[in-house]
PDB file of C-alpha atoms in Angstrom:
ATOM      1  CA  UNK A 860      -0.095   0.595  -0.099  1.00 48.00           C
ATOM      2  CA  UNK A 861       1.478   3.225  -1.141  1.00 45.00           C
ATOM      3  CA  UNK A 862      -0.946   5.813  -0.701  1.00 48.00           C
ATOM      4  CA  UNK A 863      -0.657   8.429   2.176  1.00 47.00           C
ATOM      5  CA  UNK A 864      -3.540  10.074   3.505  1.00 55.00           C
ATOM      6  CA  UNK A 865      -2.520  13.703   5.450  1.00 68.00           C
ATOM      7  CA  UNK A 866      -3.651  13.526   8.754  1.00 68.00           C
ATOM      8  CA  UNK A 867      -5.944  17.533   8.644  1.00 76.00           C
ATOM      9  CA  UNK A 868      -8.108  15.172   5.933  1.00 74.00           C
ATOM     10  CA  UNK A 869      -8.330  11.597   8.567  1.00 76.00           C
ATOM     11  CA  UNK A 870      -9.168  14.553  11.266  1.00 78.00           C
ATOM     12  CA  UNK A 871     -11.706  16.053   9.144  1.00 80.00           C
ATOM     13  CA  UNK A 872     -13.784  12.719   7.523  1.00 86.00           C
ATOM     14  CA  UNK A 873     -13.712  11.195  11.372  1.00 86.00           C
ATOM     15  CA  UNK A 874     -16.922  12.752  12.827  1.00 86.00           C
ATOM     16  CA  UNK A 875     -18.001  12.309   9.280  1.00 88.00           C
ATOM     17  CA  UNK A 876     -17.479   8.570   8.799  1.00 90.00           C
ATOM     18  CA  UNK A 877     -18.961   7.691  12.773  1.00 89.00           C
ATOM     19  CA  UNK A 878     -22.123   9.542  11.750  1.00 90.00           C
ATOM     20  CA  UNK A 879     -22.619   7.524   8.652  1.00 92.00           C
ATOM     21  CA  UNK A 880     -21.008   4.055   9.814  1.00 94.00           C
ATOM     22  CA  UNK A 881     -23.958   0.928  10.593  1.00 94.00           C
ATOM     23  CA  UNK A 882     -23.804   1.227  14.331  1.00 94.00           C
ATOM     24  CA  UNK A 883     -26.106  -2.480  13.887  1.00 96.00           C
ATOM     25  CA  UNK A 884     -22.931  -3.943  12.242  1.00 97.00           C
ATOM     26  CA  UNK A 885     -21.010  -3.079  15.300  1.00 96.00           C
ATOM     27  CA  UNK A 886     -23.784  -5.000  17.124  1.00 96.00           C
ATOM     28  CA  UNK A 887     -23.263  -7.794  14.838  1.00 97.00           C
ATOM     29  CA  UNK A 888     -19.491  -8.156  14.955  1.00 97.00           C
ATOM     30  CA  UNK A 889     -20.307  -7.733  19.068  1.00 97.00           C
ATOM     31  CA  UNK A 890     -22.344 -10.886  19.547  1.00 97.00           C
ATOM     32  CA  UNK A 891     -20.685 -13.068  17.399  1.00 97.00           C
ATOM     33  CA  UNK A 892     -16.883 -12.052  19.343  1.00 97.00           C
ATOM     34  CA  UNK A 893     -18.647 -12.576  22.902  1.00 95.00           C
ATOM     35  CA  UNK A 894     -18.031 -16.183  22.449  1.00 91.00           C
ATOM     36  CA  UNK A 895     -14.590 -15.559  21.302  1.00 95.00           C
ATOM     37  CA  UNK A 896     -11.525 -16.699  23.630  1.00 94.00           C
ATOM     38  CA  UNK A 897     -10.292 -13.956  25.628  1.00 93.00           C
ATOM     39  CA  UNK A 898      -7.995 -11.633  24.953  1.00 96.00           C
ATOM     40  CA  UNK A 899     -10.271 -10.545  21.426  1.00 97.00           C
ATOM     41  CA  UNK A 900      -7.138 -10.268  18.861  1.00 98.00           C
ATOM     42  CA  UNK A 901      -8.462  -7.275  16.412  1.00 98.00           C
ATOM     43  CA  UNK A 902      -6.898  -6.426  13.121  1.00 97.00           C
ATOM     44  CA  UNK A 903      -7.152  -2.841  12.139  1.00 97.00           C
ATOM     45  CA  UNK A 904      -6.225  -3.109   8.300  1.00 97.00           C
ATOM     46  CA  UNK A 905      -4.704   0.983   6.961  1.00 94.00           C
ATOM     47  CA  UNK A 906      -5.560   2.326  10.675  1.00 92.00           C
ATOM     48  CA  UNK A 907      -4.380   5.431  10.160  1.00 89.00           C
ATOM     49  CA  UNK A 908      -4.532   7.527  13.010  1.00 89.00           C
ATOM     50  CA  UNK A 909      -6.971   5.455  14.864  1.00 92.00           C
ATOM     51  CA  UNK A 910     -10.428   6.058  14.063  1.00 93.00           C
ATOM     52  CA  UNK A 911     -11.221   2.884  13.953  1.00 94.00           C
ATOM     53  CA  UNK A 912     -10.863   1.218  17.065  1.00 94.00           C
ATOM     54  CA  UNK A 913     -11.816   5.168  18.825  1.00 94.00           C
ATOM     55  CA  UNK A 914     -15.060   4.321  17.022  1.00 95.00           C
ATOM     56  CA  UNK A 915     -15.562   0.517  18.025  1.00 96.00           C
ATOM     57  CA  UNK A 916     -13.650  -0.468  20.577  1.00 95.00           C
ATOM     58  CA  UNK A 917     -16.496   1.026  23.034  1.00 95.00           C
ATOM     59  CA  UNK A 918     -19.118  -1.072  21.319  1.00 96.00           C
ATOM     60  CA  UNK A 919     -17.365  -4.737  21.570  1.00 97.00           C
ATOM     61  CA  UNK A 920     -16.750  -6.824  23.988  1.00 96.00           C
ATOM     62  CA  UNK A 921     -13.110  -7.101  26.122  1.00 91.00           C
ATOM     63  CA  UNK A 922     -10.769  -7.753  26.567  1.00 96.00           C
ATOM     64  CA  UNK A 923      -9.163  -6.793  23.253  1.00 96.00           C
ATOM     65  CA  UNK A 924      -5.831  -6.219  21.883  1.00 97.00           C
ATOM     66  CA  UNK A 925      -5.301  -4.287  18.330  1.00 97.00           C
ATOM     67  CA  UNK A 926      -3.070  -4.696  15.982  1.00 97.00           C
ATOM     68  CA  UNK A 927      -2.397  -1.408  14.297  1.00 96.00           C
ATOM     69  CA  UNK A 928      -1.739  -1.975  10.748  1.00 96.00           C
ATOM     70  CA  UNK A 929      -0.040   0.715   8.271  1.00 93.00           C
ATOM     71  CA  UNK A 930       3.087   1.584   6.027  1.00 91.00           C
ATOM     72  CA  UNK A 931       2.562   5.408   7.858  1.00 90.00           C
ATOM     73  CA  UNK A 932       4.837   5.344  10.821  1.00 91.00           C
ATOM     74  CA  UNK A 933       3.857   8.739  11.688  1.00 90.00           C
ATOM     75  CA  UNK A 934       0.149   7.682  11.172  1.00 90.00           C
ATOM     76  CA  UNK A 935       1.010   5.010  13.118  1.00 92.00           C
ATOM     77  CA  UNK A 936       2.560   7.030  16.682  1.00 91.00           C
ATOM     78  CA  UNK A 937      -0.259   9.635  16.029  1.00 90.00           C
ATOM     79  CA  UNK A 938      -2.678   6.598  16.483  1.00 88.00           C
ATOM     80  CA  UNK A 939      -0.935   5.316  19.398  1.00 87.00           C
ATOM     81  CA  UNK A 940      -1.640   8.360  21.459  1.00 86.00           C
ATOM     82  CA  UNK A 941      -4.745   9.055  20.662  1.00 86.00           C
ATOM     83  CA  UNK A 942      -6.155   5.671  22.139  1.00 87.00           C
ATOM     84  CA  UNK A 943      -4.054   5.045  24.587  1.00 84.00           C
ATOM     85  CA  UNK A 944      -7.078   5.797  27.275  1.00 88.00           C
ATOM     86  CA  UNK A 945      -9.360   4.099  25.320  1.00 91.00           C
ATOM     87  CA  UNK A 946     -11.715   1.227  26.917  1.00 94.00           C
ATOM     88  CA  UNK A 947     -13.755  -1.896  25.854  1.00 93.00           C
ATOM     89  CA  UNK A 948     -17.584  -1.933  26.368  1.00 93.00           C
ATOM     90  CA  UNK A 949     -17.024  -3.621  30.212  1.00 92.00           C
ATOM     91  CA  UNK A 950     -14.942  -0.755  31.134  1.00 93.00           C
ATOM     92  CA  UNK A 951     -11.287  -2.713  30.505  1.00 92.00           C
ATOM     93  CA  UNK A 952      -8.659  -0.900  28.500  1.00 93.00           C
ATOM     94  CA  UNK A 953      -7.772  -1.741  25.196  1.00 94.00           C
ATOM     95  CA  UNK A 954      -4.572  -2.781  24.449  1.00 95.00           C
ATOM     96  CA  UNK A 955      -2.610  -2.283  21.331  1.00 94.00           C
ATOM     97  CA  UNK A 956       0.477  -2.848  19.443  1.00 95.00           C
ATOM     98  CA  UNK A 957       1.880  -0.960  15.948  1.00 94.00           C
ATOM     99  CA  UNK A 958       2.342  -3.103  12.861  1.00 94.00           C
ATOM    100  CA  UNK A 959       4.434  -0.789  10.315  1.00 95.00           C
ATOM    101  CA  UNK A 960       3.499  -3.674   7.549  1.00 93.00           C
ATOM    102  CA  UNK A 961       3.040  -2.980   3.249  1.00 92.00           C
ATOM    103  CA  UNK A 962      -0.868  -4.545   3.441  1.00 94.00           C
ATOM    104  CA  UNK A 963       0.285  -6.036   0.097  1.00 93.00           C
ATOM    105  CA  UNK A 964       1.425  -8.982   2.693  1.00 93.00           C
ATOM    106  CA  UNK A 965      -2.386  -9.957   3.205  1.00 95.00           C
ATOM    107  CA  UNK A 966      -1.245 -12.893   5.706  1.00 94.00           C
ATOM    108  CA  UNK A 967       1.177 -10.889   7.340  1.00 94.00           C
ATOM    109  CA  UNK A 968      -1.187  -8.163   7.805  1.00 95.00           C
ATOM    110  CA  UNK A 969      -3.820 -10.207   9.035  1.00 97.00           C
ATOM    111  CA  UNK A 970      -2.603 -12.923  12.161  1.00 95.00           C
ATOM    112  CA  UNK A 971      -3.115 -16.129  12.238  1.00 96.00           C
ATOM    113  CA  UNK A 972      -4.818 -15.477  15.945  1.00 96.00           C
ATOM    114  CA  UNK A 973      -7.363 -12.733  14.891  1.00 97.00           C
ATOM    115  CA  UNK A 974     -10.618 -13.085  16.083  1.00 98.00           C
ATOM    116  CA  UNK A 975     -11.640  -9.843  13.767  1.00 98.00           C
ATOM    117  CA  UNK A 976     -10.094  -8.068  10.682  1.00 98.00           C
ATOM    118  CA  UNK A 977     -11.316  -5.003  10.695  1.00 98.00           C
ATOM    119  CA  UNK A 978     -10.870  -1.389   7.922  1.00 97.00           C
ATOM    120  CA  UNK A 979     -12.598   1.771   7.418  1.00 95.00           C
ATOM    121  CA  UNK A 980     -12.366   3.534   4.373  1.00 93.00           C
ATOM    122  CA  UNK A 981     -10.161   1.274   2.546  1.00 95.00           C
ATOM    123  CA  UNK A 982     -11.094  -1.181   0.087  1.00 95.00           C
ATOM    124  CA  UNK A 983     -11.807   0.518  -2.444  1.00 94.00           C
ATOM    125  CA  UNK A 984      -8.123   1.583  -3.106  1.00 94.00           C
ATOM    126  CA  UNK A 985      -8.099  -2.359  -3.619  1.00 95.00           C
ATOM    127  CA  UNK A 986      -8.267  -4.898  -6.491  1.00 96.00           C
ATOM    128  CA  UNK A 987     -10.227  -7.558  -6.647  1.00 96.00           C
ATOM    129  CA  UNK A 988      -7.176  -9.898  -6.307  1.00 97.00           C
ATOM    130  CA  UNK A 989      -6.578  -8.534  -3.231  1.00 97.00           C
ATOM    131  CA  UNK A 990     -10.408  -8.647  -1.868  1.00 97.00           C
ATOM    132  CA  UNK A 991      -9.882 -12.209  -2.799  1.00 98.00           C
ATOM    133  CA  UNK A 992      -6.912 -12.921  -1.099  1.00 97.00           C
ATOM    134  CA  UNK A 993      -8.293 -11.054   2.326  1.00 98.00           C
ATOM    135  CA  UNK A 994     -11.329 -13.513   1.931  1.00 98.00           C
ATOM    136  CA  UNK A 995      -9.216 -16.052   2.054  1.00 98.00           C
ATOM    137  CA  UNK A 996      -6.985 -15.372   4.777  1.00 98.00           C
ATOM    138  CA  UNK A 997      -9.989 -14.705   6.982  1.00 98.00           C
ATOM    139  CA  UNK A 998     -11.230 -18.118   6.460  1.00 98.00           C
ATOM    140  CA  UNK A 999      -8.137 -19.624   6.870  1.00 97.00           C
ATOM    141  CA  UNK A1000      -8.003 -19.268  10.099  1.00 97.00           C
ATOM    142  CA  UNK A1001     -11.469 -18.055  10.553  1.00 97.00           C
ATOM    143  CA  UNK A1002     -12.102 -14.470  12.120  1.00 98.00           C
ATOM    144  CA  UNK A1003     -15.113 -12.844  10.969  1.00 98.00           C
ATOM    145  CA  UNK A1004     -14.586  -9.279   8.824  1.00 98.00           C
ATOM    146  CA  UNK A1005     -16.108  -5.797  10.257  1.00 98.00           C
ATOM    147  CA  UNK A1006     -15.057  -3.381   6.928  1.00 98.00           C
ATOM    148  CA  UNK A1007     -17.251   0.016   6.235  1.00 97.00           C
ATOM    149  CA  UNK A1008     -16.984   3.255   4.174  1.00 95.00           C
ATOM    150  CA  UNK A1009     -16.605   1.908   1.468  1.00 96.00           C
ATOM    151  CA  UNK A1010     -17.067   4.156  -1.998  1.00 94.00           C
ATOM    152  CA  UNK A1011     -19.456   2.600  -4.103  1.00 93.00           C
ATOM    153  CA  UNK A1012     -19.099   5.000  -6.821  1.00 88.00           C
ATOM    154  CA  UNK A1013     -22.574   7.025  -5.934  1.00 89.00           C
ATOM    155  CA  UNK A1014     -22.422  10.722  -5.396  1.00 91.00           C
ATOM    156  CA  UNK A1015     -23.708  13.952  -5.801  1.00 93.00           C
ATOM    157  CA  UNK A1016     -24.227  17.511  -4.936  1.00 95.00           C
ATOM    158  CA  UNK A1017     -27.759  18.205  -2.622  1.00 93.00           C
ATOM    159  CA  UNK A1018     -29.585  21.656  -2.147  1.00 92.00           C
ATOM    160  CA  UNK A1019     -30.724  23.278   0.795  1.00 88.00           C
ATOM    161  CA  UNK A1020     -33.827  21.507   0.516  1.00 87.00           C
ATOM    162  CA  UNK A1021     -32.244  17.754   0.321  1.00 85.00           C
ATOM    163  CA  UNK A1022     -32.756  17.341  -3.259  1.00 90.00           C
ATOM    164  CA  UNK A1023     -30.725  15.704  -5.471  1.00 92.00           C
ATOM    165  CA  UNK A1024     -28.324  18.556  -8.052  1.00 91.00           C
ATOM    166  CA  UNK A1025     -26.484  16.839 -10.646  1.00 90.00           C
ATOM    167  CA  UNK A1026     -26.076  18.798 -14.428  1.00 93.00           C
ATOM    168  CA  UNK A1027     -24.388  17.573 -17.182  1.00 94.00           C
ATOM    169  CA  UNK A1028     -21.118  18.552 -15.955  1.00 94.00           C
ATOM    170  CA  UNK A1029     -21.358  16.942 -12.873  1.00 93.00           C
ATOM    171  CA  UNK A1030     -22.030  13.782 -13.994  1.00 93.00           C
ATOM    172  CA  UNK A1031     -18.467  14.229 -16.726  1.00 93.00           C
ATOM    173  CA  UNK A1032     -16.357  14.205 -13.301  1.00 93.00           C
ATOM    174  CA  UNK A1033     -17.986  11.662 -11.832  1.00 92.00           C
ATOM    175  CA  UNK A1034     -17.014   9.814 -15.119  1.00 91.00           C
ATOM    176  CA  UNK A1035     -13.339  11.073 -14.779  1.00 92.00           C
ATOM    177  CA  UNK A1036     -13.307  10.394 -11.333  1.00 90.00           C
ATOM    178  CA  UNK A1037     -14.227   6.850 -11.501  1.00 89.00           C
ATOM    179  CA  UNK A1038     -11.361   6.319 -13.995  1.00 89.00           C
ATOM    180  CA  UNK A1039      -9.006   8.113 -11.556  1.00 89.00           C
ATOM    181  CA  UNK A1040      -9.826   5.810  -8.934  1.00 87.00           C
ATOM    182  CA  UNK A1041      -9.187   2.753 -10.694  1.00 86.00           C
ATOM    183  CA  UNK A1042      -5.428   3.964 -10.673  1.00 87.00           C
ATOM    184  CA  UNK A1043      -3.216   1.230  -8.706  1.00 87.00           C
ATOM    185  CA  UNK A1044      -2.595   2.529  -4.970  1.00 84.00           C
ATOM    186  CA  UNK A1045      -0.613   0.203  -3.942  1.00 85.00           C
ATOM    187  CA  UNK A1046      -2.561  -2.995  -3.913  1.00 90.00           C
ATOM    188  CA  UNK A1047      -3.106  -3.372  -7.475  1.00 91.00           C
ATOM    189  CA  UNK A1048      -5.635  -1.553  -9.725  1.00 92.00           C
ATOM    190  CA  UNK A1049      -8.091  -0.586  -7.423  1.00 91.00           C
ATOM    191  CA  UNK A1050     -12.031  -1.697  -7.613  1.00 93.00           C
ATOM    192  CA  UNK A1051     -13.029   2.237  -6.807  1.00 91.00           C
ATOM    193  CA  UNK A1052     -17.334   1.814  -6.748  1.00 91.00           C
ATOM    194  CA  UNK A1053     -17.121  -1.740  -7.500  1.00 94.00           C
ATOM    195  CA  UNK A1054     -15.072  -2.707  -4.564  1.00 95.00           C
ATOM    196  CA  UNK A1055     -18.356  -3.118  -2.150  1.00 96.00           C
ATOM    197  CA  UNK A1056     -19.347  -6.257  -4.977  1.00 97.00           C
ATOM    198  CA  UNK A1057     -16.350  -7.726  -4.995  1.00 97.00           C
ATOM    199  CA  UNK A1058     -16.234  -7.869  -1.877  1.00 97.00           C
ATOM    200  CA  UNK A1059     -19.601  -9.346  -0.741  1.00 98.00           C
ATOM    201  CA  UNK A1060     -19.150 -11.445  -3.404  1.00 98.00           C
ATOM    202  CA  UNK A1061     -15.335 -12.848  -2.566  1.00 98.00           C
ATOM    203  CA  UNK A1062     -16.871 -13.505   0.987  1.00 98.00           C
ATOM    204  CA  UNK A1063     -19.309 -15.430   0.008  1.00 98.00           C
ATOM    205  CA  UNK A1064     -17.255 -17.846  -2.006  1.00 98.00           C
ATOM    206  CA  UNK A1065     -15.323 -18.824   0.973  1.00 97.00           C
ATOM    207  CA  UNK A1066     -18.601 -19.446   2.746  1.00 97.00           C
ATOM    208  CA  UNK A1067     -19.054 -15.845   4.965  1.00 98.00           C
ATOM    209  CA  UNK A1068     -22.875 -15.471   6.230  1.00 97.00           C
ATOM    210  CA  UNK A1069     -22.762 -11.234   5.490  1.00 97.00           C
ATOM    211  CA  UNK A1070     -24.757  -8.146   6.136  1.00 98.00           C
ATOM    212  CA  UNK A1071     -24.561  -5.162   4.315  1.00 97.00           C
ATOM    213  CA  UNK A1072     -25.451  -1.669   4.615  1.00 97.00           C
ATOM    214  CA  UNK A1073     -25.541   1.581   3.238  1.00 96.00           C
ATOM    215  CA  UNK A1074     -23.655   4.748   5.017  1.00 96.00           C
ATOM    216  CA  UNK A1075     -23.416   7.594   2.956  1.00 95.00           C
ATOM    217  CA  UNK A1076     -21.741  10.803   3.564  1.00 92.00           C
ATOM    218  CA  UNK A1077     -24.315  12.781   4.194  1.00 92.00           C
ATOM    219  CA  UNK A1078     -22.573  16.915   3.749  1.00 91.00           C
ATOM    220  CA  UNK A1079     -25.511  18.409   4.105  1.00 86.00           C
ATOM    221  CA  UNK A1080     -25.033  23.042   3.255  1.00 83.00           C
ATOM    222  CA  UNK A1081     -22.838  24.656   5.983  1.00 74.00           C
ATOM    223  CA  UNK A1082     -22.544  21.745   9.267  1.00 73.00           C
ATOM    224  CA  UNK A1083     -20.223  19.656   7.211  1.00 81.00           C
ATOM    225  CA  UNK A1084     -19.120  22.938   5.003  1.00 88.00           C
ATOM    226  CA  UNK A1085     -15.189  22.510   5.784  1.00 90.00           C
ATOM    227  CA  UNK A1086     -15.162  18.547   5.035  1.00 91.00           C
ATOM    228  CA  UNK A1087     -17.391  18.867   1.707  1.00 92.00           C
ATOM    229  CA  UNK A1088     -14.660  21.958   0.718  1.00 94.00           C
ATOM    230  CA  UNK A1089     -11.786  19.965   1.098  1.00 93.00           C
ATOM    231  CA  UNK A1090     -13.183  16.823  -0.823  1.00 93.00           C
ATOM    232  CA  UNK A1091     -14.022  18.591  -3.506  1.00 94.00           C
ATOM    233  CA  UNK A1092     -10.202  20.167  -3.624  1.00 94.00           C
ATOM    234  CA  UNK A1093      -9.376  16.795  -3.841  1.00 93.00           C
ATOM    235  CA  UNK A1094     -11.595  15.960  -6.635  1.00 94.00           C
ATOM    236  CA  UNK A1095      -9.962  18.944  -8.245  1.00 96.00           C
ATOM    237  CA  UNK A1096      -6.487  17.784  -7.730  1.00 94.00           C
ATOM    238  CA  UNK A1097      -7.634  14.185  -9.262  1.00 93.00           C
ATOM    239  CA  UNK A1098      -9.435  15.660 -12.271  1.00 94.00           C
ATOM    240  CA  UNK A1099      -6.507  17.767 -13.821  1.00 95.00           C
ATOM    241  CA  UNK A1100      -4.049  14.587 -12.733  1.00 93.00           C
ATOM    242  CA  UNK A1101      -6.952  12.527 -15.088  1.00 92.00           C
ATOM    243  CA  UNK A1102      -7.333  14.624 -17.555  1.00 93.00           C
ATOM    244  CA  UNK A1103      -4.928  17.604 -17.808  1.00 91.00           C
ATOM    245  CA  UNK A1104      -6.407  18.535 -21.292  1.00 93.00           C
ATOM    246  CA  UNK A1105      -9.688  19.159 -20.082  1.00 93.00           C
ATOM    247  CA  UNK A1106      -8.424  21.844 -17.540  1.00 93.00           C
ATOM    248  CA  UNK A1107     -10.119  24.821 -18.493  1.00 94.00           C
ATOM    249  CA  UNK A1108     -13.966  22.849 -18.045  1.00 95.00           C
ATOM    250  CA  UNK A1109     -12.639  21.193 -14.581  1.00 95.00           C
ATOM    251  CA  UNK A1110     -11.804  24.356 -13.176  1.00 96.00           C
ATOM    252  CA  UNK A1111     -14.460  26.440 -14.107  1.00 96.00           C
ATOM    253  CA  UNK A1112     -16.615  23.667 -12.731  1.00 96.00           C
ATOM    254  CA  UNK A1113     -14.541  23.177  -9.661  1.00 96.00           C
ATOM    255  CA  UNK A1114     -14.214  27.332  -8.637  1.00 96.00           C
ATOM    256  CA  UNK A1115     -18.630  27.541  -9.620  1.00 96.00           C
ATOM    257  CA  UNK A1116     -19.552  24.812  -7.514  1.00 96.00           C
ATOM    258  CA  UNK A1117     -17.231  25.602  -4.203  1.00 95.00           C
ATOM    259  CA  UNK A1118     -18.315  29.092  -3.970  1.00 96.00           C
ATOM    260  CA  UNK A1119     -22.002  27.402  -3.929  1.00 94.00           C
ATOM    261  CA  UNK A1120     -20.591  25.225  -1.025  1.00 94.00           C
ATOM    262  CA  UNK A1121     -19.070  27.973   0.542  1.00 94.00           C
ATOM    263  CA  UNK A1122     -21.834  29.678  -0.086  1.00 93.00           C
ATOM    264  CA  UNK A1123     -24.015  26.843   1.702  1.00 92.00           C
ATOM    265  CA  UNK A1124     -26.134  26.727  -0.923  1.00 92.00           C
ATOM    266  CA  UNK A1125     -24.542  23.053  -1.712  1.00 93.00           C
ATOM    267  CA  UNK A1126     -23.823  20.009   0.396  1.00 93.00           C
ATOM    268  CA  UNK A1127     -22.415  17.002  -1.265  1.00 94.00           C
ATOM    269  CA  UNK A1128     -23.268  13.040  -0.513  1.00 94.00           C
ATOM    270  CA  UNK A1129     -21.070  10.351  -0.896  1.00 94.00           C
ATOM    271  CA  UNK A1130     -22.079   6.994  -0.918  1.00 95.00           C
ATOM    272  CA  UNK A1131     -20.294   4.026   0.756  1.00 96.00           C
ATOM    273  CA  UNK A1132     -21.233   0.684   2.380  1.00 97.00           C
ATOM    274  CA  UNK A1133     -20.201  -1.827   5.379  1.00 97.00           C
ATOM    275  CA  UNK A1134     -19.953  -4.908   5.063  1.00 98.00           C
ATOM    276  CA  UNK A1135     -20.308  -7.176   8.097  1.00 98.00           C
ATOM    277  CA  UNK A1136     -18.575 -11.059   6.837  1.00 98.00           C
ATOM    278  CA  UNK A1137     -19.353 -13.815   9.699  1.00 97.00           C
ATOM    279  CA  UNK A1138     -17.960 -17.074   9.303  1.00 96.00           C
ATOM    280  CA  UNK A1139     -20.229 -20.538   8.699  1.00 91.00           C
ATOM    281  CA  UNK A1140     -20.583 -22.809  11.663  1.00 84.00           C
TER     282      UNK A1140
END
């Protein structure tokens, strides 16, 4: 995995992720883990600054031991500082270790004693081959998987009334962004919006029972403006990279849409899917 995310971006998106995630899937994971030998071993793939344990720890039984897996040492250090005082659902201190690893080696990333493999905002950056390897690794060791905030490829602007807004230029930009999402991020040719279906199919082939739930970002006009603006700016950079010859059209679109978001006239909705995969009895 070579894609690097800035701490500011991860901090901005954490609250939006937490409000979008499907709590019922965390509850399913909690019930499944309740019957596992303790302490529970949780492998967090692409841990970043530790948003996943900060959300999940209090919803899951304990004692918990987390393996925070990322290729970025700076992010892992930040994660360690931010989860040091976490407690599980029973009030026990959460233990963790930092593991600086390349996620391309899925067998090393998910240790053989793992009870739950988890990741957030990762799977759309991976290839079909990597996702197949992930599902097979989970099946080989018998662990469950809770994989959240996977982009499903759908996004649109929303007005102050919540209604969808999309014109011809928006559709053209969406097409270019989908092409950019498919670039290799370090785990093979990325699936982008095709990841949710590929993910569910991979675990079904391994005999898993799966439950999916939508977890869209609803960045309504005003309250989520900083994240919406940062998202738009990131799209702008990706669009120029994908289609440099269309720079003028991209620039005009970006400036117009950014001004409307800045003025509180537009919000953005981005589709995601959460998935819990439970191994067969």
